[in-house]
mmCIF file of C-alpha atoms in Angstrom:
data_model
loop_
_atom_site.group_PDB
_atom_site.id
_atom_site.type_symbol
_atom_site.label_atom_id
_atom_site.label_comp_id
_atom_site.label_asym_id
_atom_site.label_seq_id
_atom_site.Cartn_x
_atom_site.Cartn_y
_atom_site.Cartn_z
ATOM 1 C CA UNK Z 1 30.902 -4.353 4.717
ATOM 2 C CA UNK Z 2 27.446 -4.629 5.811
ATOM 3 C CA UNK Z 3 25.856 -7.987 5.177
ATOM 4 C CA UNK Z 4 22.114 -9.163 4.783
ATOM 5 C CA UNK Z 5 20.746 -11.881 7.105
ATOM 6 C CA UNK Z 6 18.324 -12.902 4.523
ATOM 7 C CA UNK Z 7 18.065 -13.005 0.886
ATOM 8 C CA UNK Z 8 15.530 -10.375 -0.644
ATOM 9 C CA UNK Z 9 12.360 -11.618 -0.513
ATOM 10 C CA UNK Z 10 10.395 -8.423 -1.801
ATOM 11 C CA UNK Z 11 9.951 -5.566 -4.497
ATOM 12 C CA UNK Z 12 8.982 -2.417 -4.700
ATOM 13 C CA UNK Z 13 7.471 -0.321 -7.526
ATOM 14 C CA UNK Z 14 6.591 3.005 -7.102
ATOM 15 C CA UNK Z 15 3.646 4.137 -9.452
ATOM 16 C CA UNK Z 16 2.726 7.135 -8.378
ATOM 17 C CA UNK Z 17 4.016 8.990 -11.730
ATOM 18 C CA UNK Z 18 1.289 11.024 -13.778
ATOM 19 C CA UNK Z 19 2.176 9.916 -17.111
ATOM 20 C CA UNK Z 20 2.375 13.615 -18.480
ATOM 21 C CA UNK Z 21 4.380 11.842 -21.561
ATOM 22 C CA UNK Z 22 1.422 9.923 -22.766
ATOM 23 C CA UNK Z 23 -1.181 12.604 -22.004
ATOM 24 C CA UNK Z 24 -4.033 12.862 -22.787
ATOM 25 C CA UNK Z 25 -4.775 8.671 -22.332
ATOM 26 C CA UNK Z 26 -3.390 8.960 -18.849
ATOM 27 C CA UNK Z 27 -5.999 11.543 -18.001
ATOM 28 C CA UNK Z 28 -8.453 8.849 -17.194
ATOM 29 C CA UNK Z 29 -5.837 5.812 -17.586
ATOM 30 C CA UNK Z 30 -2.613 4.880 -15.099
ATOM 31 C CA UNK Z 31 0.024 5.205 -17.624
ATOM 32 C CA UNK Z 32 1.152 1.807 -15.625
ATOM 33 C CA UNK Z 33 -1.812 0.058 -17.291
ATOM 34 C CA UNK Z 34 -1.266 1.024 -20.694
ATOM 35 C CA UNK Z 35 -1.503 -2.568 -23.160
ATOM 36 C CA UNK Z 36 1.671 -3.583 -24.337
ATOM 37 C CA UNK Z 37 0.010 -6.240 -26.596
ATOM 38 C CA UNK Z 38 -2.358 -7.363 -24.289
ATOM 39 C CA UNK Z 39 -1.314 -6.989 -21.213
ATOM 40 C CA UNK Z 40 -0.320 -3.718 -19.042
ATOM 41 C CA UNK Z 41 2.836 -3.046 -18.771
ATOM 42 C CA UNK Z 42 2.673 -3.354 -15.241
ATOM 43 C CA UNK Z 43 1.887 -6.971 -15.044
ATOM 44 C CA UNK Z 44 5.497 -7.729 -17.052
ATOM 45 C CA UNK Z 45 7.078 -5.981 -14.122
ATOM 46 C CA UNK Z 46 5.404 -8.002 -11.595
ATOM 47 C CA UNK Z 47 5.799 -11.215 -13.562
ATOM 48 C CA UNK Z 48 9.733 -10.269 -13.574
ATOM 49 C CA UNK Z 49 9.558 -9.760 -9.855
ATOM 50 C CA UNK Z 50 8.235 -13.202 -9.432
ATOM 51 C CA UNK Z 51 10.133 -15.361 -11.707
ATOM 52 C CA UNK Z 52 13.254 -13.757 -9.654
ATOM 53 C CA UNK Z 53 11.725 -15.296 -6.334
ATOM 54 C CA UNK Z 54 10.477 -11.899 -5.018
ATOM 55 C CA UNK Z 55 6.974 -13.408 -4.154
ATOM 56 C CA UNK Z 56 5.477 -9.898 -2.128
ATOM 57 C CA UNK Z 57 5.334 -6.959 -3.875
ATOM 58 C CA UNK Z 58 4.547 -3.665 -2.629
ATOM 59 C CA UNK Z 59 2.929 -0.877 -4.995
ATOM 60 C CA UNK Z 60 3.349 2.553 -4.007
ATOM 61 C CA UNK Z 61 0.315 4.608 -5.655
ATOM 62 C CA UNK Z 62 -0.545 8.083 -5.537
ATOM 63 C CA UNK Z 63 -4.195 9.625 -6.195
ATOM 64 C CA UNK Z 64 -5.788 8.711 -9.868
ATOM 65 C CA UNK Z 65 -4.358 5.394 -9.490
ATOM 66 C CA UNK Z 66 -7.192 3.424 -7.956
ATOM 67 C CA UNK Z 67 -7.583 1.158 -11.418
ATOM 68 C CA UNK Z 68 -3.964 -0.314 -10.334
ATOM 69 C CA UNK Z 69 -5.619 -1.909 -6.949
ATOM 70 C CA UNK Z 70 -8.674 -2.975 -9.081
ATOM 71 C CA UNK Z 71 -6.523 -4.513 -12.146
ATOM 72 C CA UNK Z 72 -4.436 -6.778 -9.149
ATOM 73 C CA UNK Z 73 -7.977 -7.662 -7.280
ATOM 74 C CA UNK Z 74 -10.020 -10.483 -8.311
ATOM 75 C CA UNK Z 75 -12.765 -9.850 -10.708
ATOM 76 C CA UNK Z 76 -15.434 -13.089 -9.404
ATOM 77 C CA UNK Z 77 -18.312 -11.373 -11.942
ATOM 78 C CA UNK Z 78 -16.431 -12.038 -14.590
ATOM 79 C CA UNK Z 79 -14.434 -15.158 -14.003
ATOM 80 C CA UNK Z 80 -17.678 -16.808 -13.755
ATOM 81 C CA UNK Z 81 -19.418 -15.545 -16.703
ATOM 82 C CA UNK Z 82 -15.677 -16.739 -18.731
ATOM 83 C CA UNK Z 83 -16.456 -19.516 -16.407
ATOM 84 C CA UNK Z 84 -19.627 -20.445 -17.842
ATOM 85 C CA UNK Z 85 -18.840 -19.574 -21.178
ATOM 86 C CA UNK Z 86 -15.932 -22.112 -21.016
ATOM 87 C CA UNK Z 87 -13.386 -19.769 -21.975
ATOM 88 C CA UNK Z 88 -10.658 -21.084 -20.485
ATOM 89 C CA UNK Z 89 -7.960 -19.541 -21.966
ATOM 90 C CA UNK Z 90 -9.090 -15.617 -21.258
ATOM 91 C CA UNK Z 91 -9.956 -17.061 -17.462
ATOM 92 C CA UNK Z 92 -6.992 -18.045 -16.584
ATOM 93 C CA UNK Z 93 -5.193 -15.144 -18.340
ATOM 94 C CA UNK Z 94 -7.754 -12.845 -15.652
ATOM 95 C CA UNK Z 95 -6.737 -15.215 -12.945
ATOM 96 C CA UNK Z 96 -3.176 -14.636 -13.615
ATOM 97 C CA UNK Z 97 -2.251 -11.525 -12.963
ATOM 98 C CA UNK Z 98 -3.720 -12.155 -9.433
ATOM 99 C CA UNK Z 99 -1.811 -15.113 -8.828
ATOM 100 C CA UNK Z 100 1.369 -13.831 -9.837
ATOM 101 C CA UNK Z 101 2.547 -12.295 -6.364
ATOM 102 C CA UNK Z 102 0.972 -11.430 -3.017
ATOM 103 C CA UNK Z 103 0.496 -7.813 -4.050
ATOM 104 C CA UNK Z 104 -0.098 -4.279 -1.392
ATOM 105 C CA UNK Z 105 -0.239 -0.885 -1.823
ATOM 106 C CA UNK Z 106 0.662 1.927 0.045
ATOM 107 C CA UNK Z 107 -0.297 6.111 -1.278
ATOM 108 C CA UNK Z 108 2.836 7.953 -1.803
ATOM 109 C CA UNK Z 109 0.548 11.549 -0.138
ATOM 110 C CA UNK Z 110 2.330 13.494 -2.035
ATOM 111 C CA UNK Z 111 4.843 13.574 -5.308
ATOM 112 C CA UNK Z 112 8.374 13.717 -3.822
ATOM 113 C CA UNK Z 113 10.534 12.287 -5.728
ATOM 114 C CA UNK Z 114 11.917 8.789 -6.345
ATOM 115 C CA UNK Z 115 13.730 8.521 -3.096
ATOM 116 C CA UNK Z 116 10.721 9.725 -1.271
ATOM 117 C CA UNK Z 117 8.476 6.913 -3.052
ATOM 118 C CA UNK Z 118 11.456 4.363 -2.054
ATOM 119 C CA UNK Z 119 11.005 5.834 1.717
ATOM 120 C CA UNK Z 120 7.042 4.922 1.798
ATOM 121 C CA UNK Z 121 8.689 1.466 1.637
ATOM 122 C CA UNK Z 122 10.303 0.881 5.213
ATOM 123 C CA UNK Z 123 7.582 -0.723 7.177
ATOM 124 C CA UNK Z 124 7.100 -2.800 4.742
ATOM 125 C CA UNK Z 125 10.217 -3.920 4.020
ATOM 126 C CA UNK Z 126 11.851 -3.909 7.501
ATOM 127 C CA UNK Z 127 15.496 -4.610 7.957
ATOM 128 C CA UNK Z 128 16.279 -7.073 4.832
ATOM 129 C CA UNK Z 129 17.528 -6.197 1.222
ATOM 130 C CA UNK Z 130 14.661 -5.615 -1.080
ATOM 131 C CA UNK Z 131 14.263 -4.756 -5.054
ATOM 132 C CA UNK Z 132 13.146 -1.573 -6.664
ATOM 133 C CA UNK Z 133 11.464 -2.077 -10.003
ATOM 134 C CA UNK Z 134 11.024 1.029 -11.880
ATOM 135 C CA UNK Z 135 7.227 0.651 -14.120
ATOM 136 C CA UNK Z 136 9.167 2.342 -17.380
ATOM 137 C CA UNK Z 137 11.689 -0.135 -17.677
ATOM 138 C CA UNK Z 138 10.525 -3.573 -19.541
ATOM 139 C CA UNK Z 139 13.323 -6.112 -19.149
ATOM 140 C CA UNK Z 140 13.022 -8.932 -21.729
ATOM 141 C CA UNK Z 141 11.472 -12.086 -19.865
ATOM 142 C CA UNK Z 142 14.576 -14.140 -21.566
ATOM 143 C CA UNK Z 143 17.263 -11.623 -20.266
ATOM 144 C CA UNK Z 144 17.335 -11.933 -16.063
ATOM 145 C CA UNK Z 145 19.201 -9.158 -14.598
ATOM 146 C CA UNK Z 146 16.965 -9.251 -11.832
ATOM 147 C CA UNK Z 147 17.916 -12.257 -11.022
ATOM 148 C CA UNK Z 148 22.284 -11.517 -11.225
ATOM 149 C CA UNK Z 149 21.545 -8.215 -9.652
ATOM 150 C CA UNK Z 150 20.543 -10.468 -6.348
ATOM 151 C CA UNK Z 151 23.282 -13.010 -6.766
ATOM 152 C CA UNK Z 152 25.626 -10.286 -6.854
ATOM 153 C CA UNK Z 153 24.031 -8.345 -3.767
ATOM 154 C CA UNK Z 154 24.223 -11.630 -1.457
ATOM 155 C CA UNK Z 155 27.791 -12.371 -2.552
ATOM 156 C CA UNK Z 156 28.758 -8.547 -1.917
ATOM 157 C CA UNK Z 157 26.342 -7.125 0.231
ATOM 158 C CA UNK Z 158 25.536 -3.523 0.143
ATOM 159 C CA UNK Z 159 23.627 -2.460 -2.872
ATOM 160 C CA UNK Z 160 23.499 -2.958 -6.768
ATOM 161 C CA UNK Z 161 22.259 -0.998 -9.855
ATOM 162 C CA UNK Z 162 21.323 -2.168 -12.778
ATOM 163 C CA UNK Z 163 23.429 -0.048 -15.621
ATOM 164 C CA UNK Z 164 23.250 0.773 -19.327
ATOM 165 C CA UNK Z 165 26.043 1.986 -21.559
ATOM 166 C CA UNK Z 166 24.024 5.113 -23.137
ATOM 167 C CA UNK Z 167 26.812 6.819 -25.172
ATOM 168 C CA UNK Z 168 28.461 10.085 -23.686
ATOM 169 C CA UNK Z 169 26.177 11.933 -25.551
ATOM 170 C CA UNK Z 170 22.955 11.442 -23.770
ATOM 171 C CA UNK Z 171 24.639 10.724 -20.270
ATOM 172 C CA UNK Z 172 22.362 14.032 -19.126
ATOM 173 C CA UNK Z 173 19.463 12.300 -19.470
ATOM 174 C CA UNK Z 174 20.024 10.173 -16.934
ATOM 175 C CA UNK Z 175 22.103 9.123 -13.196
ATOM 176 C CA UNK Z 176 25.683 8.631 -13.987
ATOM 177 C CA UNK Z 177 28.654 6.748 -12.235
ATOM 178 C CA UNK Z 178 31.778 7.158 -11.506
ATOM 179 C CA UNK Z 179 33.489 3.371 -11.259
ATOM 180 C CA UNK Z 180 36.667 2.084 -10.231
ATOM 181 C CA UNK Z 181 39.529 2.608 -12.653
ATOM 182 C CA UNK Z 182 40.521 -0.322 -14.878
ATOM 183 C CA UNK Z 183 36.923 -2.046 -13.680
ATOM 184 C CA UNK Z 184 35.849 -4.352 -16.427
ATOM 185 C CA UNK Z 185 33.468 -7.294 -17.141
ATOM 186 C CA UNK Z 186 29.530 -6.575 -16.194
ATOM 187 C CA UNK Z 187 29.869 -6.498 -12.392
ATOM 188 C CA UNK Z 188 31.604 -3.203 -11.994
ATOM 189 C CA UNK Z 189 31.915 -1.331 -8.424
ATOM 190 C CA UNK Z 190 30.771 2.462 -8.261
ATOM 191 C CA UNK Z 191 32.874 5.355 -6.410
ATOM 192 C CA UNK Z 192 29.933 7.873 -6.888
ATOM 193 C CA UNK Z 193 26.876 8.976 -9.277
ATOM 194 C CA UNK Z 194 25.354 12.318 -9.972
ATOM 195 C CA UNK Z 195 21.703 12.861 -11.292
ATOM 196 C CA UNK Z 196 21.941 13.998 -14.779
ATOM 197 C CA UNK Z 197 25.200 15.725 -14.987
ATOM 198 C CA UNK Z 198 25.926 17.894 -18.087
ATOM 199 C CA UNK Z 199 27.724 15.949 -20.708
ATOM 200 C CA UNK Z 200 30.827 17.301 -20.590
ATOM 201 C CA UNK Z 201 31.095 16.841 -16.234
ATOM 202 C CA UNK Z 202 29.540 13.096 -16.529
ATOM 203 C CA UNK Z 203 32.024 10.486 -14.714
ATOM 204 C CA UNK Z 204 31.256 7.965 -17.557
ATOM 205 C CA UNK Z 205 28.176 6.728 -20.105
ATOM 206 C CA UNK Z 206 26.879 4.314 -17.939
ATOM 207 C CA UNK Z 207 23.444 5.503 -17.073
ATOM 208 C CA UNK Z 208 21.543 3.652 -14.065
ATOM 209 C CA UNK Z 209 17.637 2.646 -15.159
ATOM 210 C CA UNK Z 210 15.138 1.088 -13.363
ATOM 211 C CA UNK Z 211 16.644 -2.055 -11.546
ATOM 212 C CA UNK Z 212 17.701 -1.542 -8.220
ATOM 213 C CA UNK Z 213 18.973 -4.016 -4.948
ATOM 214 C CA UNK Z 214 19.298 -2.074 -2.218
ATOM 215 C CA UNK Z 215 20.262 -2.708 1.360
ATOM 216 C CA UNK Z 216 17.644 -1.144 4.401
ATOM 217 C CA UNK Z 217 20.454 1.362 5.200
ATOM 218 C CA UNK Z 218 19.182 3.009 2.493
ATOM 219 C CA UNK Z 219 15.788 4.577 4.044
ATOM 220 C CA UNK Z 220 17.742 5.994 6.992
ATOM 221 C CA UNK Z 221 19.924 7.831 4.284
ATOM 222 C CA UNK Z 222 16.616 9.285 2.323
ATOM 223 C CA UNK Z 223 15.661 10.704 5.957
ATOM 224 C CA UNK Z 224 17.737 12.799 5.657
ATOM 225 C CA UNK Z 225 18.345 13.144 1.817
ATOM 226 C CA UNK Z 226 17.238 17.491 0.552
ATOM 227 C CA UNK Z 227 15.314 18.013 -2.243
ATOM 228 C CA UNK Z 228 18.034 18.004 -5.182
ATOM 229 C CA UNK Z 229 17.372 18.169 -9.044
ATOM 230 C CA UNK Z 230 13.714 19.337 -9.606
ATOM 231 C CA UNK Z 231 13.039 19.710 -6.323
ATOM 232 C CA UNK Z 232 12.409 16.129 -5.473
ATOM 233 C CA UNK Z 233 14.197 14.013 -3.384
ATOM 234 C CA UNK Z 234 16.616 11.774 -5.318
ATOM 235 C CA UNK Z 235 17.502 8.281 -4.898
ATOM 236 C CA UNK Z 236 20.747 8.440 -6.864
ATOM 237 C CA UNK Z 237 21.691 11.693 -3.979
ATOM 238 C CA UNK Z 238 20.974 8.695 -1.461
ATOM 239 C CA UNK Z 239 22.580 6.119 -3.185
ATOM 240 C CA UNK Z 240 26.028 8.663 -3.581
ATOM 241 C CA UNK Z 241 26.070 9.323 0.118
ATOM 242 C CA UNK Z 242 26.179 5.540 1.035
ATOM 243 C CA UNK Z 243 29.195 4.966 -1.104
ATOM 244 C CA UNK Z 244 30.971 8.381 0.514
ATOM 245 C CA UNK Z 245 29.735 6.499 3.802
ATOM 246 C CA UNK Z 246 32.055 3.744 2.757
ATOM 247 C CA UNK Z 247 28.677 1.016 1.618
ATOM 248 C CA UNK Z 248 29.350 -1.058 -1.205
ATOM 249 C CA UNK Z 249 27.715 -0.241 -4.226
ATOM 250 C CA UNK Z 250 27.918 -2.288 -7.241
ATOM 251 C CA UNK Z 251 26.523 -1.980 -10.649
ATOM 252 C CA UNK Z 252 25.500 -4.687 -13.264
ATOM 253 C CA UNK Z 253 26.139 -3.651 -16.828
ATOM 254 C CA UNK Z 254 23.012 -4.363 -18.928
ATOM 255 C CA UNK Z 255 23.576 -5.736 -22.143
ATOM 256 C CA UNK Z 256 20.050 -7.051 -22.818
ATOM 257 C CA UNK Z 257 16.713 -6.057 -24.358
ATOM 258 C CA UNK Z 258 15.219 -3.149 -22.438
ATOM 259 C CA UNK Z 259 11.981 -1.101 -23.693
ATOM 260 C CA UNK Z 260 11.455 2.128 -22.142
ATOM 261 C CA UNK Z 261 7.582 1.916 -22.223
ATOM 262 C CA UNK Z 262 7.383 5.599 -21.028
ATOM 263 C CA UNK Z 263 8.830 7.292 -24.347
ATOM 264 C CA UNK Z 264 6.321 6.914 -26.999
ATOM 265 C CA UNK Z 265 8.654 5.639 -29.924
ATOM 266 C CA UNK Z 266 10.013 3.452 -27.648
ATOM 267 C CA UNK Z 267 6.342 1.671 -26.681
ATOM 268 C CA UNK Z 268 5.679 1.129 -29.762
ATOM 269 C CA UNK Z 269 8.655 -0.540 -30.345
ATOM 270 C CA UNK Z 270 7.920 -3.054 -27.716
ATOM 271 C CA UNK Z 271 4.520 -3.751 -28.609
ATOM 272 C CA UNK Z 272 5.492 -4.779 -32.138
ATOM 273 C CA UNK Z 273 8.582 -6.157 -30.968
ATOM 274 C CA UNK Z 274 7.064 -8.595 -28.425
ATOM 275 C CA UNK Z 275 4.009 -9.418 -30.519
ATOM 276 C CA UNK Z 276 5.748 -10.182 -33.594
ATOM 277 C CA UNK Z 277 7.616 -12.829 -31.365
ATOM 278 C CA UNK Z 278 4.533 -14.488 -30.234
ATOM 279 C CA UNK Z 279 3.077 -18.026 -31.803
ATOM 280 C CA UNK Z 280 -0.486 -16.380 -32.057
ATOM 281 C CA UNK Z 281 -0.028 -13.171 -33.796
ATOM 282 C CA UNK Z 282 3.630 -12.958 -34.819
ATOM 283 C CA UNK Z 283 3.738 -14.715 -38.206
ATOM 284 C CA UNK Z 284 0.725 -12.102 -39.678
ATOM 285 C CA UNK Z 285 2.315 -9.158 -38.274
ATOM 286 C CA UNK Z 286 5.451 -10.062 -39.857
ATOM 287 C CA UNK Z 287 4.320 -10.608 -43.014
ATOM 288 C CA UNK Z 288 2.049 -7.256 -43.007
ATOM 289 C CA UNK Z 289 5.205 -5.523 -41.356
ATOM 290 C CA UNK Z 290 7.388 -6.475 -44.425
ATOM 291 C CA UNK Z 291 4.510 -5.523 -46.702
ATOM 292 C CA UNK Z 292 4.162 -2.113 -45.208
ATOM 293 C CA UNK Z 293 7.423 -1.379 -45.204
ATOM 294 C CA UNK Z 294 8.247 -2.076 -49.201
ATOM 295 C CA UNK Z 295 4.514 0.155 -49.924
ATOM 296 C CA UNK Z 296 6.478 3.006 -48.252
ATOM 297 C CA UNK Z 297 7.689 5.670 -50.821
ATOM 298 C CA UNK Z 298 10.985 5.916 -50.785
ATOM 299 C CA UNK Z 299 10.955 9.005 -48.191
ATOM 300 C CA UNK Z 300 9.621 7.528 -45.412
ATOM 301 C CA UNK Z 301 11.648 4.371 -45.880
ATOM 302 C CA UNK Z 302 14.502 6.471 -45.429
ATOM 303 C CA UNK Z 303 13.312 7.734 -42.424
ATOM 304 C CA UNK Z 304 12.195 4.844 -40.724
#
């Protein structure tokens, strides 16, 4: 069992993706930087990173994505003019998402795959643990998996995954594992995964999404990982060759609240969820949601 001489101290999230799902915004827009309320979505993955003591965050970009190194820069123009205006409370929400984490970048030159964004990674991370944060996958700020996932990779070592029962039925849309028989609770240890299997051939329902722990063994592995599904070189290919190399893997069975801000049903859904929970605009939302929702006819209440 291989284990870490440090803690993880840093996170990566690639963002390299071209948003195709939210076209034709992301034409001009990194899908990364799309408001959920008023913030990007980007910034609640970076906040999560933070609170979880992962203080240095690397970004890995790809062309079109400039307006991600601008959004993390400071912006002294307009701090001052909020500055002079006295607006306190819109300057320090500018401020913050510069103070959150020591933030760097690195292009990924070309769209690989997952595992080949992870790979861009190595120098910076060097030869310690590190995080993987994937920009889709909005983890409720009250809910820290994050935070288990790396209590549970420096009592084990190896690597963990972050896991989500998604019913048999949409398995294919997604990694699968394969666990150890009889495993229960929500620490569970994995004996293999495959990158969206057909239904019928998936070793369970428990889909991995976008947390990830993962030992430095890892980018030796992606080396030498082939192009698999798509064409792109696969993480979850890398991940299933360290566990039939004998590392431990480990998953973490989210229970939680989890938006998927790159399906479009499911971004709204976590814009009005997380505004209708805030001080300053939930209680009027509310009240116009349940207003809206009696005015519909009875069709489309049906159908909502």
């Amino acid at each position: 069992m291989s284990t870490p001489q440090r803690p993880a101290r840093k996170a990566v999230i690639p963002v390299a993706g071209m948003g195709t799902r939210f076209l034709p915004a992301t034409k001009a827009v990194p899908k990364e930087l799309l408001p959920v309320v008023d913030r990007p979505a980007l910034q609640y993955i970076v906040e999560e990173a933070a609170r979880a003591g992962l203080a240095e965050v690397l970004m890995v970009t790809g062309r079109n994505k400039a307006a991600i190194e601008d959004f993390f820069d400071r912006t002294p123009e307009l701090e001052t003019a909020l500055e002079k205006k006295g607006d306190a409370g819109r300057l320090a929400a500018v401020q913050e998402s510069t103070d959150v984490a020591q933030v760097h970048f690195v292009r990924q030159g070309e769209a690989r795959g997952l595992g080949h964004a992870v790979l861009q990674a190595a120098a910076f991370v060097g030869e310690e643990p590190f995080a993987v944060l994937l920009g889709d996958d909005l983890i409720d700020a009250r809910d820290h998996l994050l935070e288990q996932m790396l209590a549970v990779q420096a009592q084990h070592g190896g690597s963990v995954i972050a896991l989500l029962d998604v019913g048999r039925e949409n398995i294919d849309k997604y990694g699968a594992v394969a666990v150890e028989p009889g495993a229960t609770g929500d620490v569970v240890a994995i004996t293999g995964l495959v990158e969206k299997p057909p239904v019928d051939e998936a070793p369970s329902s428990l889909a991995v999404i976008g947390r990830y722990v993962l030992s430095p063994e890892v980018f030796g592995v992606l080396r030498e990982t082939a192009p698999g599904r798509g064409g792109e070189i696969q993480l979850t290919d890398a991940l299933a060759t360290l566990v039939e190399r004998g590392h431990p893997l480990h998953g973490v069975v989210f229970a939680g609240r989890r938006y998927d801000t790159g399906d479009k049903l499911d971004y709204l859904k976590a814009v009005i969820r997380l505004a209708s929970e805030r001080e300053d605009l939930g209680p009027a939302l509310r009240s116009w949601l349940t207003e809206f929702v009696a005015d519909l006819p009875a069709e489309g209440a049906s159908q909502a």
